[in-house]
Coordinates of C-alpha atoms in Angstrom, one line a residue:
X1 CA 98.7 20.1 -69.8
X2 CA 101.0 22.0 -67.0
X3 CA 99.5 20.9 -63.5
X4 CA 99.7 23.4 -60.8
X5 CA 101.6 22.5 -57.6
X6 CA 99.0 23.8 -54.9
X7 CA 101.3 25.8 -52.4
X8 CA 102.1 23.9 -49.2
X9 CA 99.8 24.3 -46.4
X10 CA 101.6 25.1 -43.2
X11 CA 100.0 23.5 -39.8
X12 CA 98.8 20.7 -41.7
X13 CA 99.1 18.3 -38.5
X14 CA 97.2 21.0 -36.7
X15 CA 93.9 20.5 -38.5
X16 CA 94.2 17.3 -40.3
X17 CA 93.6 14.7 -37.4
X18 CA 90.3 16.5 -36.3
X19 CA 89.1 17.1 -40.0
X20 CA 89.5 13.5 -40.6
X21 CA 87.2 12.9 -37.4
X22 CA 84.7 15.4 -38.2
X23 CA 84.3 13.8 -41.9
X24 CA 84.4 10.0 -39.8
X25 CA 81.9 11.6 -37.6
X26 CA 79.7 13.1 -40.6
X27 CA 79.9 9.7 -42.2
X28 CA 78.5 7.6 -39.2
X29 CA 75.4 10.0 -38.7
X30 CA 77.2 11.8 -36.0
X31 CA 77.2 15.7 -36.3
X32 CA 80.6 17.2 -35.5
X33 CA 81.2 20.4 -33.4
X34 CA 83.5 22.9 -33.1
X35 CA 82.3 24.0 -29.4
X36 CA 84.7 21.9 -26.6
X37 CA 81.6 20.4 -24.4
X38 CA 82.7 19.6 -20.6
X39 CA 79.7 18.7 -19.0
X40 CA 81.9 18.3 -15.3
X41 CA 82.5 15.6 -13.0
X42 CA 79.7 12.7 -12.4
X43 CA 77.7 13.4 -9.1
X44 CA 79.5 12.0 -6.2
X45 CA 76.4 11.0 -4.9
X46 CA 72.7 10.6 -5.9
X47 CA 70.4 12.6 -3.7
X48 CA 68.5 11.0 -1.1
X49 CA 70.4 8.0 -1.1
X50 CA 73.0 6.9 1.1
X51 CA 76.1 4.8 -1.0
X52 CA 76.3 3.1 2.8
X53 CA 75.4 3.4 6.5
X54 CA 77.2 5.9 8.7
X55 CA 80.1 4.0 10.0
X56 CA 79.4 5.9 13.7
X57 CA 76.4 4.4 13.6
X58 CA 77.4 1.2 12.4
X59 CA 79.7 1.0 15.3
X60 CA 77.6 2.8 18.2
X61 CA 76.0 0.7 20.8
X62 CA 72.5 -0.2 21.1
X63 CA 69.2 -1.3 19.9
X64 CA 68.5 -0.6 15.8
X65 CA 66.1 1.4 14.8
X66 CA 65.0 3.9 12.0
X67 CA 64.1 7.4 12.2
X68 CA 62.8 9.6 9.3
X69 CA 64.7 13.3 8.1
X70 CA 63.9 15.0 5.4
X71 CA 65.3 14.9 2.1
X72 CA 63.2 16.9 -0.6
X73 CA 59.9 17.3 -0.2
X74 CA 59.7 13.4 1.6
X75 CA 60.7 11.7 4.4
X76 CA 63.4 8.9 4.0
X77 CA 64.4 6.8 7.0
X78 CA 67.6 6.1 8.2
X79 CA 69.2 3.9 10.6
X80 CA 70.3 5.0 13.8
X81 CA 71.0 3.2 17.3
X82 CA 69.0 4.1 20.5
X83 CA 70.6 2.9 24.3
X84 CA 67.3 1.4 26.5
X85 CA 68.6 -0.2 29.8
X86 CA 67.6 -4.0 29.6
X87 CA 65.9 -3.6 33.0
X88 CA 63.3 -1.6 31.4
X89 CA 59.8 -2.1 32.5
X90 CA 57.6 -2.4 28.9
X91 CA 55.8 1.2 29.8
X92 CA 58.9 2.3 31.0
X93 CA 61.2 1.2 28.1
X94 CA 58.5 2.8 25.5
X95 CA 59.1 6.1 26.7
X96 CA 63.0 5.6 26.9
X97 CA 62.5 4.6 23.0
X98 CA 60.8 7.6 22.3
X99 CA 63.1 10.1 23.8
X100 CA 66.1 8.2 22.1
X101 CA 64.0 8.5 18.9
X102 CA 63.2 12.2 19.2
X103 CA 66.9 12.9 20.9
X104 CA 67.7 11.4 17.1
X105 CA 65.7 13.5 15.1
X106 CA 67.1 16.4 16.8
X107 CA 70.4 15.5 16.2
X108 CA 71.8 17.5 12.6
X109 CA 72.2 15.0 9.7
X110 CA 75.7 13.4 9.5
X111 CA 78.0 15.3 7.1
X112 CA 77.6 12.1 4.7
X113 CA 73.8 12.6 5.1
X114 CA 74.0 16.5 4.5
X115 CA 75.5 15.4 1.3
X116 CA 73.0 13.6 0.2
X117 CA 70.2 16.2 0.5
X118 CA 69.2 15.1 4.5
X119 CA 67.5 18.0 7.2
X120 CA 65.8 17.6 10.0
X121 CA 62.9 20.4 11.3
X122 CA 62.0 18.7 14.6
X123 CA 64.1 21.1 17.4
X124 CA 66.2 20.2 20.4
X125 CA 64.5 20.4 23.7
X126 CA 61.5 18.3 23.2
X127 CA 61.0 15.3 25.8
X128 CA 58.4 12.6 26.1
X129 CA 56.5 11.0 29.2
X130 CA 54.2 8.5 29.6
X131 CA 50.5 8.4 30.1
X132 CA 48.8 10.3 32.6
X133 CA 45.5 8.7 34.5
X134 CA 42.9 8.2 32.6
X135 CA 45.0 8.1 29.5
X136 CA 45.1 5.2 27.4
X137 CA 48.4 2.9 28.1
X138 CA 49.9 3.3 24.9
X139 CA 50.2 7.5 25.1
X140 CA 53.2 9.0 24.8
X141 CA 52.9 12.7 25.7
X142 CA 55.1 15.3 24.1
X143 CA 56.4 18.2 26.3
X144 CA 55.7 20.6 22.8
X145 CA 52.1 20.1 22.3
X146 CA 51.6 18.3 18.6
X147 CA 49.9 21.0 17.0
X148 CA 52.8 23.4 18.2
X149 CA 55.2 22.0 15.8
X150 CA 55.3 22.4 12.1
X151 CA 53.8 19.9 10.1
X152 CA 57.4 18.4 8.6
X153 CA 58.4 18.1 12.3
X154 CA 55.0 16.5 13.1
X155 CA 54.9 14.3 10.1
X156 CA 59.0 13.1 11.0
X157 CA 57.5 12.3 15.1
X158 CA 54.8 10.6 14.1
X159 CA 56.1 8.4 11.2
X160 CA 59.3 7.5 13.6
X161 CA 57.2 6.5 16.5
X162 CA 54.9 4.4 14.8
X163 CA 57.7 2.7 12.6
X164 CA 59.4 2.0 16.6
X165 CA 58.8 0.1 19.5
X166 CA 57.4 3.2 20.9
X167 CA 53.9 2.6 19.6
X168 CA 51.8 -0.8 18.8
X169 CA 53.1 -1.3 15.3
X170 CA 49.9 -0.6 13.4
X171 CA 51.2 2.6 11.7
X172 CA 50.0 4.3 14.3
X173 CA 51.4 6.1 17.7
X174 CA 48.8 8.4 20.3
X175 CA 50.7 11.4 20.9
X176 CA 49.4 14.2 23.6
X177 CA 51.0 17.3 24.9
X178 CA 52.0 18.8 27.9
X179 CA 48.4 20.2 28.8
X180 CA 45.6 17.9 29.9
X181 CA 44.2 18.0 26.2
X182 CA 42.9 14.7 25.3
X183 CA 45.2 12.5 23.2
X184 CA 44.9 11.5 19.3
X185 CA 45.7 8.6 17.5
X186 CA 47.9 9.9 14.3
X187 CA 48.7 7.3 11.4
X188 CA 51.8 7.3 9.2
X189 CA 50.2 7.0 5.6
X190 CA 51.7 6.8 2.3
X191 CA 50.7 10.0 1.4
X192 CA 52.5 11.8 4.5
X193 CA 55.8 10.3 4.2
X194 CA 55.6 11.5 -0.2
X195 CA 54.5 14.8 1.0
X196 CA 54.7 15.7 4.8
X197 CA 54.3 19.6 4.1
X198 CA 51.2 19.4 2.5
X199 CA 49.5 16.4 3.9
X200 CA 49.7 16.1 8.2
X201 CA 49.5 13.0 9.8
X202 CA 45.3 11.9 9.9
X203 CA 43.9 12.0 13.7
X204 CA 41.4 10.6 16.1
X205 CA 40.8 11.1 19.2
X206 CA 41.2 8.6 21.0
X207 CA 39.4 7.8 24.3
X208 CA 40.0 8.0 28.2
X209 CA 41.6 4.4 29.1

């Protein structure tokens, strides 16, 4: 019997390495493809999450606290510093707290932060004062009336106060405005800080001191 030479096959390296995969491939369960996949670099970082602190807020001067931005649809605190003279009268030193807090949360997100998903909605200009008479001690009224801001910017006030040395550490802060409105008592609860456009901070009103 006269055996036929098959003629040679030029470009053999060309195909033979990945036909050899593709039937390794085959064999182990795997199917092949033909399709190059490139799914991209890895995310650089996950969202809402910080890989480490700000190093300018490592390294800035004064007392530790936490605020909460936005990131999503929830609020995520953060660590920032806040400067209260020692001197500071306990009423007095409250109110310096607060201001440092809101001056905070008006501050834009640090470019680290804005990487990771982080936005403020609380606006510049905004100051706090103490309580007027017949207020209770513990009032911190807001030159922007509560129910003039938006309830993300609400929800990022009240969750910061109350998670400060601005407020009694109960979870709660009283917060008036600028009229001679009566103040409330507003709580930080679970359910604000998951969804602060859809559920506002919960309020009482509290009575004359």
């Amino acid at each position: 019997m006269t055996v036929r030479r098959l003629p040679a096959l030029r470009g053999t390296a060309g195909w033979a390495v990945p036909a050899v995969l593709a039937l390794l491939l085959t064999g182990c369960g795997i199917r092949a493809t033909e399709v190059p996949t490139d799914f991209g670099p890895a995310p650089s970082r996950v969202r809402c999450s910080l890989s480490e602190p700000d190093a300018a807020q490592r390294s800035a001067p004064g007392v530790p606290v936490r605020v909460f931005l936005l990131c999503g649809s929830s609020l995520v605190a953060v660590d920032r510093t806040v400067r209260v003279p020692e001197a500071a009268a306990d009423s007095g030193r409250r109110v310096l707290v607060a201001q440092g807090l809101l001056d905070e949360l008006t501050e834009q997100p640090s470019a680290a932060e804005k990487q990771a998903g982080y936005t403020t909605d609380v606006r510049d200009g905004i100051t706090v004062s103490g309580p007027r008479p017949g207020d209770p001690e513990d009032t911190l009224r807001l030159g922007t009336a509560p129910d003039d801001l938006t309830s993300y910017a609400l929800a990022q006030v009240v969750c910061t106060f109350s998670d400060s040395a601005a407020a009694e550490g109960d979870g709660s802060v009283v917060l008036a405005g600028p009229s001679d409105g009566p103040a409330r008592r507003y709580s930080c609860t679970d359910e604000v800080r998951a969804r602060p456009g859809s559920n506002e901070p919960p309020s009482t009103e509290v009575a004359d001191g």
